[in-house]
Amino acid sequence: MEPSLEGWDISRLDGNDELPWIPWGSQGKARARIAARADGYHVAIVEAEPGYRTDPHVHEHAEFLYVIEGTLSNQGRTMTTGDVFAAAAGSAHTHFIAETPLRYVSIFKIESSEEKA
């Protein structure tokens, strides 16, 4: 059987200038690249400056995060390089602050009419 790419979104981030950086959050202290999409889920690579904070929100769908580098405070817990979280649908996200320059992968689902901040 020949491999098929139907239903796949495969990309490379290193050296790929075709994936644009987009503003991330409401403060202008972070940017993201949407690396891949499938079934409403998005894989984003985010770079944030120290002091970046997320706006409080409730997760409509599960969300996953992996810290590539840096330190942040999330829901009162310190997270650093290699740490990961999973937030269940319906959970309130009230506290997320970049303590150092921060890079992370976020996997989340949004419906076509929603916007991610």
mmCIF file of the C-alpha atoms, coordinates in Angstrom:
data_MODEL
# 
_entry.id   MODEL 
# 
loop_
_atom_site.group_PDB 
_atom_site.id 
_atom_site.type_symbol 
_atom_site.label_atom_id 
_atom_site.label_alt_id 
_atom_site.label_comp_id 
_atom_site.label_asym_id 
_atom_site.label_entity_id 
_atom_site.label_seq_id 
_atom_site.pdbx_PDB_ins_code 
_atom_site.Cartn_x 
_atom_site.Cartn_y 
_atom_site.Cartn_z 
_atom_site.occupancy 
_atom_site.B_iso_or_equiv 
_atom_site.pdbx_formal_charge 
_atom_site.auth_seq_id 
_atom_site.auth_comp_id 
_atom_site.auth_asym_id 
_atom_site.auth_atom_id 
_atom_site.pdbx_PDB_model_num 
ATOM 1   C CA . MET A 1 1   ? 0.000   0.000  0.000  1.00 0.00 ? 1   MET A CA 1 
ATOM 2   C CA . GLU A 1 2   ? 1.369   3.411  -0.976 1.00 0.00 ? 2   GLU A CA 1 
ATOM 3   C CA . PRO A 1 3   ? 1.503   6.050  1.772  1.00 0.00 ? 3   PRO A CA 1 
ATOM 4   C CA . SER A 1 4   ? -1.151  8.742  1.492  1.00 0.00 ? 4   SER A CA 1 
ATOM 5   C CA . LEU A 1 5   ? -1.051  12.324 2.737  1.00 0.00 ? 5   LEU A CA 1 
ATOM 6   C CA . GLU A 1 6   ? -4.834  12.660 2.670  1.00 0.00 ? 6   GLU A CA 1 
ATOM 7   C CA . GLY A 1 7   ? -5.844  14.077 6.046  1.00 0.00 ? 7   GLY A CA 1 
ATOM 8   C CA . TRP A 1 8   ? -2.254  14.976 6.986  1.00 0.00 ? 8   TRP A CA 1 
ATOM 9   C CA . ASP A 1 9   ? -0.669  18.397 7.558  1.00 0.00 ? 9   ASP A CA 1 
ATOM 10  C CA . ILE A 1 10  ? 3.091   17.957 7.856  1.00 0.00 ? 10  ILE A CA 1 
ATOM 11  C CA . SER A 1 11  ? 5.458   20.923 8.027  1.00 0.00 ? 11  SER A CA 1 
ATOM 12  C CA . ARG A 1 12  ? 8.940   21.881 9.120  1.00 0.00 ? 12  ARG A CA 1 
ATOM 13  C CA . LEU A 1 13  ? 9.531   24.905 11.325 1.00 0.00 ? 13  LEU A CA 1 
ATOM 14  C CA . ASP A 1 14  ? 13.303  25.350 11.197 1.00 0.00 ? 14  ASP A CA 1 
ATOM 15  C CA . GLY A 1 15  ? 14.145  27.582 8.260  1.00 0.00 ? 15  GLY A CA 1 
ATOM 16  C CA . ASN A 1 16  ? 10.552  27.649 6.984  1.00 0.00 ? 16  ASN A CA 1 
ATOM 17  C CA . ASP A 1 17  ? 9.747   31.262 6.213  1.00 0.00 ? 17  ASP A CA 1 
ATOM 18  C CA . GLU A 1 18  ? 6.430   30.280 4.620  1.00 0.00 ? 18  GLU A CA 1 
ATOM 19  C CA . LEU A 1 19  ? 4.792   29.824 8.030  1.00 0.00 ? 19  LEU A CA 1 
ATOM 20  C CA . PRO A 1 20  ? 4.032   33.386 9.128  1.00 0.00 ? 20  PRO A CA 1 
ATOM 21  C CA . TRP A 1 21  ? 4.366   34.664 12.676 1.00 0.00 ? 21  TRP A CA 1 
ATOM 22  C CA . ILE A 1 22  ? 1.076   36.000 14.029 1.00 0.00 ? 22  ILE A CA 1 
ATOM 23  C CA . PRO A 1 23  ? 0.441   38.143 17.116 1.00 0.00 ? 23  PRO A CA 1 
ATOM 24  C CA . TRP A 1 24  ? -0.484  36.024 20.138 1.00 0.00 ? 24  TRP A CA 1 
ATOM 25  C CA . GLY A 1 25  ? -2.520  37.343 23.046 1.00 0.00 ? 25  GLY A CA 1 
ATOM 26  C CA . SER A 1 26  ? -3.796  40.848 23.652 1.00 0.00 ? 26  SER A CA 1 
ATOM 27  C CA . GLN A 1 27  ? -0.600  42.517 24.938 1.00 0.00 ? 27  GLN A CA 1 
ATOM 28  C CA . GLY A 1 28  ? 1.771   42.349 21.969 1.00 0.00 ? 28  GLY A CA 1 
ATOM 29  C CA . LYS A 1 29  ? 4.335   40.363 23.986 1.00 0.00 ? 29  LYS A CA 1 
ATOM 30  C CA . ALA A 1 30  ? 4.059   37.061 22.112 1.00 0.00 ? 30  ALA A CA 1 
ATOM 31  C CA . ARG A 1 31  ? 3.882   35.626 18.621 1.00 0.00 ? 31  ARG A CA 1 
ATOM 32  C CA . ALA A 1 32  ? 3.005   32.219 17.203 1.00 0.00 ? 32  ALA A CA 1 
ATOM 33  C CA . ARG A 1 33  ? 3.327   30.054 14.140 1.00 0.00 ? 33  ARG A CA 1 
ATOM 34  C CA . ILE A 1 34  ? 0.528   27.622 13.406 1.00 0.00 ? 34  ILE A CA 1 
ATOM 35  C CA . ALA A 1 35  ? 2.571   24.593 12.385 1.00 0.00 ? 35  ALA A CA 1 
ATOM 36  C CA . ALA A 1 36  ? -0.235  22.154 11.557 1.00 0.00 ? 36  ALA A CA 1 
ATOM 37  C CA . ARG A 1 37  ? -4.019  21.760 11.601 1.00 0.00 ? 37  ARG A CA 1 
ATOM 38  C CA . ALA A 1 38  ? -6.442  18.815 11.586 1.00 0.00 ? 38  ALA A CA 1 
ATOM 39  C CA . ASP A 1 39  ? -10.101 18.425 12.551 1.00 0.00 ? 39  ASP A CA 1 
ATOM 40  C CA . GLY A 1 40  ? -10.190 21.831 14.246 1.00 0.00 ? 40  GLY A CA 1 
ATOM 41  C CA . TYR A 1 41  ? -7.026  21.165 16.272 1.00 0.00 ? 41  TYR A CA 1 
ATOM 42  C CA . HIS A 1 42  ? -4.003  23.426 15.859 1.00 0.00 ? 42  HIS A CA 1 
ATOM 43  C CA . VAL A 1 43  ? -0.344  22.934 16.750 1.00 0.00 ? 43  VAL A CA 1 
ATOM 44  C CA . ALA A 1 44  ? 1.215   26.320 17.545 1.00 0.00 ? 44  ALA A CA 1 
ATOM 45  C CA . ILE A 1 45  ? 4.797   27.225 18.353 1.00 0.00 ? 45  ILE A CA 1 
ATOM 46  C CA . VAL A 1 46  ? 4.702   30.280 20.612 1.00 0.00 ? 46  VAL A CA 1 
ATOM 47  C CA . GLU A 1 47  ? 7.482   32.693 21.592 1.00 0.00 ? 47  GLU A CA 1 
ATOM 48  C CA . ALA A 1 48  ? 6.748   35.046 24.486 1.00 0.00 ? 48  ALA A CA 1 
ATOM 49  C CA . GLU A 1 49  ? 8.635   37.839 26.222 1.00 0.00 ? 49  GLU A CA 1 
ATOM 50  C CA . PRO A 1 50  ? 9.006   37.961 30.011 1.00 0.00 ? 50  PRO A CA 1 
ATOM 51  C CA . GLY A 1 51  ? 5.833   39.420 31.482 1.00 0.00 ? 51  GLY A CA 1 
ATOM 52  C CA . TYR A 1 52  ? 3.531   37.928 28.827 1.00 0.00 ? 52  TYR A CA 1 
ATOM 53  C CA . ARG A 1 53  ? 0.217   36.920 30.405 1.00 0.00 ? 53  ARG A CA 1 
ATOM 54  C CA . THR A 1 54  ? -2.746  35.111 28.981 1.00 0.00 ? 54  THR A CA 1 
ATOM 55  C CA . ASP A 1 55  ? -6.134  36.713 29.332 1.00 0.00 ? 55  ASP A CA 1 
ATOM 56  C CA . PRO A 1 56  ? -8.340  34.691 31.704 1.00 0.00 ? 56  PRO A CA 1 
ATOM 57  C CA . HIS A 1 57  ? -10.502 32.236 29.761 1.00 0.00 ? 57  HIS A CA 1 
ATOM 58  C CA . VAL A 1 58  ? -12.340 28.935 29.990 1.00 0.00 ? 58  VAL A CA 1 
ATOM 59  C CA . HIS A 1 59  ? -11.144 26.103 27.767 1.00 0.00 ? 59  HIS A CA 1 
ATOM 60  C CA . GLU A 1 60  ? -13.918 25.114 25.395 1.00 0.00 ? 60  GLU A CA 1 
ATOM 61  C CA . HIS A 1 61  ? -11.884 22.034 24.431 1.00 0.00 ? 61  HIS A CA 1 
ATOM 62  C CA . ALA A 1 62  ? -8.899  20.248 25.938 1.00 0.00 ? 62  ALA A CA 1 
ATOM 63  C CA . GLU A 1 63  ? -5.573  22.065 25.526 1.00 0.00 ? 63  GLU A CA 1 
ATOM 64  C CA . PHE A 1 64  ? -2.026  20.714 25.790 1.00 0.00 ? 64  PHE A CA 1 
ATOM 65  C CA . LEU A 1 65  ? 1.245   22.607 26.285 1.00 0.00 ? 65  LEU A CA 1 
ATOM 66  C CA . TYR A 1 66  ? 4.912   21.584 26.219 1.00 0.00 ? 66  TYR A CA 1 
ATOM 67  C CA . VAL A 1 67  ? 7.629   24.024 27.355 1.00 0.00 ? 67  VAL A CA 1 
ATOM 68  C CA . ILE A 1 68  ? 10.494  24.036 24.835 1.00 0.00 ? 68  ILE A CA 1 
ATOM 69  C CA . GLU A 1 69  ? 12.543  26.568 26.800 1.00 0.00 ? 69  GLU A CA 1 
ATOM 70  C CA . GLY A 1 70  ? 12.060  29.117 29.533 1.00 0.00 ? 70  GLY A CA 1 
ATOM 71  C CA . THR A 1 71  ? 10.127  29.420 32.773 1.00 0.00 ? 71  THR A CA 1 
ATOM 72  C CA . LEU A 1 72  ? 6.519   30.363 33.411 1.00 0.00 ? 72  LEU A CA 1 
ATOM 73  C CA . SER A 1 73  ? 4.039   30.442 36.237 1.00 0.00 ? 73  SER A CA 1 
ATOM 74  C CA . ASN A 1 74  ? 0.863   28.542 35.355 1.00 0.00 ? 74  ASN A CA 1 
ATOM 75  C CA . GLN A 1 75  ? -2.083  28.272 37.735 1.00 0.00 ? 75  GLN A CA 1 
ATOM 76  C CA . GLY A 1 76  ? 0.305   29.011 40.610 1.00 0.00 ? 76  GLY A CA 1 
ATOM 77  C CA . ARG A 1 77  ? 2.829   26.312 39.606 1.00 0.00 ? 77  ARG A CA 1 
ATOM 78  C CA . THR A 1 78  ? 6.287   26.967 38.152 1.00 0.00 ? 78  THR A CA 1 
ATOM 79  C CA . MET A 1 79  ? 6.913   25.235 34.845 1.00 0.00 ? 79  MET A CA 1 
ATOM 80  C CA . THR A 1 80  ? 10.219  25.083 32.980 1.00 0.00 ? 80  THR A CA 1 
ATOM 81  C CA . THR A 1 81  ? 11.906  23.408 30.009 1.00 0.00 ? 81  THR A CA 1 
ATOM 82  C CA . GLY A 1 82  ? 10.480  19.921 29.508 1.00 0.00 ? 82  GLY A CA 1 
ATOM 83  C CA . ASP A 1 83  ? 7.327   20.453 31.566 1.00 0.00 ? 83  ASP A CA 1 
ATOM 84  C CA . VAL A 1 84  ? 3.890   19.778 30.105 1.00 0.00 ? 84  VAL A CA 1 
ATOM 85  C CA . PHE A 1 85  ? 0.259   20.401 30.990 1.00 0.00 ? 85  PHE A CA 1 
ATOM 86  C CA . ALA A 1 86  ? -3.115  19.160 29.838 1.00 0.00 ? 86  ALA A CA 1 
ATOM 87  C CA . ALA A 1 87  ? -6.157  21.324 30.578 1.00 0.00 ? 87  ALA A CA 1 
ATOM 88  C CA . ALA A 1 88  ? -9.577  19.695 30.375 1.00 0.00 ? 88  ALA A CA 1 
ATOM 89  C CA . ALA A 1 89  ? -12.521 21.197 28.522 1.00 0.00 ? 89  ALA A CA 1 
ATOM 90  C CA . GLY A 1 90  ? -14.376 23.522 30.890 1.00 0.00 ? 90  GLY A CA 1 
ATOM 91  C CA . SER A 1 91  ? -11.315 24.331 33.012 1.00 0.00 ? 91  SER A CA 1 
ATOM 92  C CA . ALA A 1 92  ? -10.692 27.983 33.885 1.00 0.00 ? 92  ALA A CA 1 
ATOM 93  C CA . HIS A 1 93  ? -7.286  29.350 32.884 1.00 0.00 ? 93  HIS A CA 1 
ATOM 94  C CA . THR A 1 94  ? -6.712  32.322 35.164 1.00 0.00 ? 94  THR A CA 1 
ATOM 95  C CA . HIS A 1 95  ? -2.945  32.480 35.636 1.00 0.00 ? 95  HIS A CA 1 
ATOM 96  C CA . PHE A 1 96  ? -0.192  32.138 32.991 1.00 0.00 ? 96  PHE A CA 1 
ATOM 97  C CA . ILE A 1 97  ? 2.848   34.424 33.166 1.00 0.00 ? 97  ILE A CA 1 
ATOM 98  C CA . ALA A 1 98  ? 6.158   34.144 31.278 1.00 0.00 ? 98  ALA A CA 1 
ATOM 99  C CA . GLU A 1 99  ? 8.926   34.625 33.850 1.00 0.00 ? 99  GLU A CA 1 
ATOM 100 C CA . THR A 1 100 ? 11.750  34.434 31.258 1.00 0.00 ? 100 THR A CA 1 
ATOM 101 C CA . PRO A 1 101 ? 11.855  34.417 27.462 1.00 0.00 ? 101 PRO A CA 1 
ATOM 102 C CA . LEU A 1 102 ? 9.603   31.478 26.679 1.00 0.00 ? 102 LEU A CA 1 
ATOM 103 C CA . ARG A 1 103 ? 9.025   29.055 23.792 1.00 0.00 ? 103 ARG A CA 1 
ATOM 104 C CA . TYR A 1 104 ? 6.331   26.427 23.925 1.00 0.00 ? 104 TYR A CA 1 
ATOM 105 C CA . VAL A 1 105 ? 4.149   24.167 21.828 1.00 0.00 ? 105 VAL A CA 1 
ATOM 106 C CA . SER A 1 106 ? 0.411   24.518 22.327 1.00 0.00 ? 106 SER A CA 1 
ATOM 107 C CA . ILE A 1 107 ? -2.137  22.076 20.931 1.00 0.00 ? 107 ILE A CA 1 
ATOM 108 C CA . PHE A 1 108 ? -5.710  23.293 21.047 1.00 0.00 ? 108 PHE A CA 1 
ATOM 109 C CA . LYS A 1 109 ? -9.007  23.099 19.211 1.00 0.00 ? 109 LYS A CA 1 
ATOM 110 C CA . ILE A 1 110 ? -10.992 26.026 17.936 1.00 0.00 ? 110 ILE A CA 1 
ATOM 111 C CA . GLU A 1 111 ? -14.075 26.113 15.812 1.00 0.00 ? 111 GLU A CA 1 
ATOM 112 C CA . SER A 1 112 ? -13.811 28.101 12.574 1.00 0.00 ? 112 SER A CA 1 
ATOM 113 C CA . SER A 1 113 ? -15.694 31.080 14.050 1.00 0.00 ? 113 SER A CA 1 
ATOM 114 C CA . GLU A 1 114 ? -13.542 31.265 17.220 1.00 0.00 ? 114 GLU A CA 1 
ATOM 115 C CA . GLU A 1 115 ? -10.260 33.129 17.545 1.00 0.00 ? 115 GLU A CA 1 
ATOM 116 C CA . LYS A 1 116 ? -7.367  32.003 19.743 1.00 0.00 ? 116 LYS A CA 1 
ATOM 117 C CA . ALA A 1 117 ? -5.682  34.564 21.986 1.00 0.00 ? 117 ALA A CA 1 
# 
